[in-house]
Amino acid sequence: MCDDDIHPGLVHDPRLSRRAFGLMTVAATGVATVARADEAVEEKDVEIKTADGVADAALFYPKAKGKHPAVLLWPDVMSLRPVFRDMGRRLAAAGYVVLVPNLYYRVKKAPVIDGTFNFANPEDRAKITPLRASVTPAGTFKDAEAYVAFLDAQPQTDKGKKIGVQGYCMGGPLSFRTAGAAPGRIGAVATFHGGGLITADADSPHLLIPKTHASYLIEIAENDDQKEPDVKDKLKAAFAEAKRPAQVEVFAGAAHGWTVKGSQVYNEAAAETAWANLLALYKKALG
């Protein structure tokens, strides 16, 4: 689903330009000093070798000494951009080593969108189509293995604790596939207005649930639920059959994309509730 039938409308972030993103990269790599609101977090731009090339990504971790559980954060259809850097920074401040990859590294480095983007505009949506085609189930499995290995290789990562994975929009099914690719390492999976968690295909993400060893948090937008009202029930049944602990809930009054700042549908109160649920999941499942 994601931006196919239900979308967040106009997405605007004044930092979403190649020049601004470039300045952000300079700050992250330490070439120039830029004041940050949260001085407790280290932020770096990194490159990760995968089976299909070299992925660009952003890495965040607490500056305080010690080791921390790791989290892989899959962004939405617009990929790695300032708002997801904000999320990575916030999660790191809560005590996690966080990796946010560019979904489309096979085609284009982040940011893949320059400036304002309107999902209601067919021309804007057409820009995403060839990028989305580069994200496949087979490719996601390979990427997930590379990203988990990268996180485990970081000196700040506590490898004695499980890894969490969270995804937004099309990042939802990528999170399921990550849990399937590394069942021994992934201890928690969270999705927010995730599309395509259940499909009629033989490789539907939900079919991986029995192969995983994770606890799940599935946060569904009200208009997504109205479009596909049976998804929540099928997911609950799949989790129950696989005996995997899961919280599946529909957020009344929250539209698809409600957790991501910069979109017309951003709902701060509901987004903060979803964030609190995420932290509760990680505290319980990752330690």
XYZ file of C-alpha atoms in Angstrom:
287
model
C 0.000 0.000 0.000
C 2.199 2.859 1.241
C 2.056 5.568 -1.395
C 0.032 3.537 -3.904
C -3.496 4.157 -2.666
C -3.041 5.983 0.614
C -0.284 8.533 1.006
C 0.772 11.356 3.352
C 0.131 14.090 0.768
C 2.600 16.957 0.763
C 5.924 16.244 2.476
C 7.982 19.296 3.305
C 11.193 19.660 5.270
C 13.348 22.748 4.650
C 16.416 20.580 5.290
C 15.480 18.226 2.439
C 17.810 19.606 -0.196
C 21.112 18.327 -1.491
C 22.941 21.369 -0.180
C 21.469 21.058 3.306
C 22.046 17.310 3.326
C 25.631 17.889 2.251
C 26.203 20.281 5.134
C 24.717 17.685 7.444
C 27.173 15.125 6.092
C 30.068 17.498 6.741
C 28.908 17.870 10.320
C 28.521 14.103 10.764
C 31.999 13.326 9.451
C 33.643 15.928 11.643
C 35.106 18.043 8.848
C 33.278 21.036 10.258
C 31.819 21.682 13.684
C 28.097 22.325 13.912
C 26.252 22.718 17.214
C 23.692 20.001 17.905
C 20.770 20.046 20.304
C 21.783 16.648 21.705
C 25.484 16.503 22.457
C 25.080 13.045 24.002
C 24.907 11.323 20.615
C 27.616 10.601 18.051
C 26.470 10.700 14.430
C 28.438 9.389 11.454
C 27.839 8.847 7.765
C 29.039 5.354 6.903
C 29.392 3.071 3.907
C 28.584 -0.619 4.193
C 29.690 -3.284 1.751
C 26.803 -5.515 0.715
C 26.479 -8.377 -1.736
C 25.250 -5.889 -4.351
C 27.535 -2.901 -3.800
C 28.183 -0.242 -1.182
C 25.299 1.193 0.824
C 25.304 4.693 2.255
C 23.811 4.986 5.725
C 23.796 6.997 8.944
C 25.044 5.580 12.241
C 24.159 6.923 15.696
C 25.251 5.866 19.161
C 25.541 7.302 22.677
C 28.790 9.152 23.391
C 28.827 7.738 26.904
C 31.173 4.812 27.459
C 29.680 1.369 27.475
C 27.917 -1.007 25.122
C 24.309 -0.812 23.967
C 21.706 -2.883 22.097
C 21.597 -2.202 18.353
C 18.662 -1.196 16.145
C 18.234 -1.198 12.364
C 15.797 1.513 11.259
C 14.249 1.115 7.796
C 12.896 4.487 6.567
C 9.783 5.005 4.476
C 9.501 5.231 0.690
C 11.424 8.536 0.581
C 14.394 6.826 2.231
C 17.178 8.302 4.365
C 16.602 12.005 4.959
C 16.754 14.547 7.829
C 13.607 13.415 9.651
C 14.934 9.851 9.879
C 18.281 11.157 11.047
C 16.307 12.876 13.805
C 14.707 9.554 14.715
C 18.062 7.805 14.730
C 19.534 10.492 16.961
C 16.586 10.342 19.356
C 16.748 6.559 19.606
C 20.496 6.660 20.219
C 19.913 9.158 23.032
C 17.660 6.529 24.596
C 20.589 4.103 24.707
C 20.832 2.311 21.360
C 23.282 1.952 18.490
C 21.179 2.867 15.455
C 21.746 2.338 11.739
C 19.535 4.090 9.157
C 20.334 2.923 5.602
C 19.483 4.398 2.225
C 16.949 2.002 0.710
C 18.010 2.849 -2.835
C 21.815 2.716 -2.686
C 21.854 0.464 -5.769
C 20.470 3.367 -7.795
C 21.165 6.649 -6.021
C 22.820 8.055 -2.928
C 20.697 9.799 -0.298
C 18.873 12.096 -0.290
C 16.948 10.675 -3.228
C 14.435 13.558 -3.168
C 15.474 17.197 -3.324
C 13.033 19.640 -1.748
C 9.263 19.412 -1.328
C 7.564 16.212 -2.482
C 3.830 15.819 -3.079
C 2.460 12.281 -3.218
C -0.725 13.678 -4.776
C 1.336 14.798 -7.780
C 1.740 11.964 -10.347
C 5.000 13.477 -11.575
C 6.484 13.416 -8.101
C 5.295 9.865 -7.473
C 6.819 8.767 -10.774
C 10.239 9.774 -9.442
C 9.962 7.085 -6.767
C 8.858 4.224 -9.052
C 12.266 3.263 -10.505
C 13.832 3.571 -7.072
C 11.308 1.249 -5.455
C 11.967 -1.323 -8.171
C 15.515 -1.666 -6.831
C 14.222 -2.999 -3.491
C 13.440 -6.711 -3.787
C 12.851 -9.487 -1.250
C 16.081 -11.239 -2.239
C 18.034 -7.993 -2.069
C 16.543 -7.135 1.305
C 17.685 -10.445 2.778
C 21.246 -9.749 1.619
C 21.130 -6.169 2.853
C 19.728 -7.211 6.227
C 22.556 -9.707 6.733
C 25.121 -7.022 5.884
C 23.542 -4.413 8.159
C 23.230 -6.795 11.107
C 26.873 -7.805 10.660
C 27.866 -4.131 10.496
C 26.009 -3.331 13.706
C 27.588 -6.309 15.455
C 31.025 -5.093 14.355
C 30.621 -1.728 16.072
C 32.561 -1.434 19.344
C 29.551 0.295 20.937
C 27.232 -2.663 20.259
C 26.416 -5.119 23.022
C 26.422 -8.396 21.093
C 25.139 -10.189 24.153
C 21.761 -8.549 23.558
C 19.352 -8.993 20.673
C 18.946 -6.441 17.876
C 15.765 -4.493 17.192
C 14.421 -3.554 13.771
C 11.762 -0.989 12.939
C 10.240 0.103 9.653
C 7.954 2.815 8.318
C 5.618 2.434 5.316
C 7.525 0.140 2.917
C 10.073 -0.321 5.693
C 7.486 -2.486 7.471
C 7.896 -5.563 5.267
C 11.650 -4.959 5.192
C 11.609 -5.319 8.976
C 9.820 -8.662 8.727
C 12.374 -9.823 6.175
C 15.220 -8.716 8.439
C 13.848 -10.893 11.228
C 13.695 -13.764 8.755
C 17.229 -13.137 7.498
C 18.774 -13.042 10.977
C 16.392 -14.908 13.309
C 19.138 -15.591 15.821
C 19.927 -11.895 16.271
C 16.630 -10.039 15.866
C 14.707 -9.878 19.127
C 12.141 -7.181 18.353
C 10.287 -5.997 15.239
C 8.214 -2.808 15.040
C 6.285 -1.449 12.060
C 4.488 1.876 11.712
C 1.822 2.286 8.997
C 3.575 -0.550 7.199
C 2.209 -1.557 3.815
C 2.360 -5.005 2.263
C 2.866 -6.988 5.450
C 0.408 -9.542 4.062
C 0.179 -10.241 0.343
C -1.067 -13.088 -1.844
C 2.484 -13.833 -2.983
C 4.453 -16.900 -1.987
C 7.050 -14.618 -0.388
C 4.607 -12.533 1.648
C 6.442 -11.029 4.660
C 4.013 -12.496 7.186
C 4.964 -16.029 6.156
C 8.356 -15.456 7.780
C 6.861 -15.030 11.252
C 7.210 -18.739 12.257
C 10.924 -18.624 11.353
C 11.629 -15.693 13.658
C 12.296 -15.418 17.387
C 11.172 -11.832 17.891
C 8.491 -9.903 19.720
C 6.376 -7.657 17.485
C 4.733 -4.236 17.594
C 2.423 -3.474 14.662
C 1.004 0.058 14.602
C -1.656 0.541 11.898
C -3.089 3.795 10.541
C -6.858 4.140 10.631
C -7.193 4.716 6.874
C -4.912 1.744 6.138
C -7.210 -0.381 8.290
C -10.277 0.945 6.499
C -8.699 0.009 3.170
C -7.677 -3.486 4.328
C -9.667 -4.291 7.479
C -8.706 -7.960 7.505
C -4.933 -7.383 7.745
C -4.886 -6.857 11.511
C -6.869 -10.048 12.118
C -4.692 -12.111 9.788
C -1.584 -10.796 11.492
C -2.945 -11.588 14.947
C -3.782 -15.103 13.779
C -0.315 -15.576 12.283
C 1.394 -14.410 15.464
C -0.809 -16.637 17.602
C -0.158 -19.692 15.433
C 3.599 -19.060 15.529
C 3.415 -18.345 19.261
C 5.183 -15.027 18.811
C 4.304 -12.220 21.266
C 2.750 -9.318 19.395
C 0.893 -6.062 19.933
C -1.262 -5.220 16.910
C -3.330 -2.063 17.086
C -5.092 0.489 14.925
C -4.548 4.161 15.768
C -7.938 5.857 15.547
C -7.721 9.245 13.877
C -4.168 8.659 12.627
C -3.600 8.536 8.872
C -0.969 6.663 6.898
C 2.378 8.319 7.614
C 1.288 9.837 10.933
C 4.573 9.107 12.745
C 6.861 10.972 10.323
C 7.350 14.704 10.777
C 7.136 16.887 7.696
C 4.037 15.316 6.178
C 0.545 16.781 6.170
C -0.743 13.873 8.231
C 1.836 14.007 11.015
C -0.008 13.526 14.318
C 2.251 14.450 17.206
C 0.156 12.996 20.013
C -0.326 9.665 18.235
C 3.304 9.641 17.105
C 4.515 10.099 20.675
C 2.291 7.239 21.828
C 3.736 5.016 19.111
C 7.265 6.054 20.118
C 6.576 5.201 23.762
C 5.288 1.793 22.669
C 8.471 1.279 20.669
C 10.716 2.052 23.620
C 8.659 -0.263 25.830
C 9.090 -3.075 23.287
C 12.842 -2.572 23.097
C 13.247 -2.341 26.859
C 11.469 -5.650 27.290
C 12.809 -7.568 24.283
C 16.337 -6.208 23.973
C 17.177 -5.472 27.586
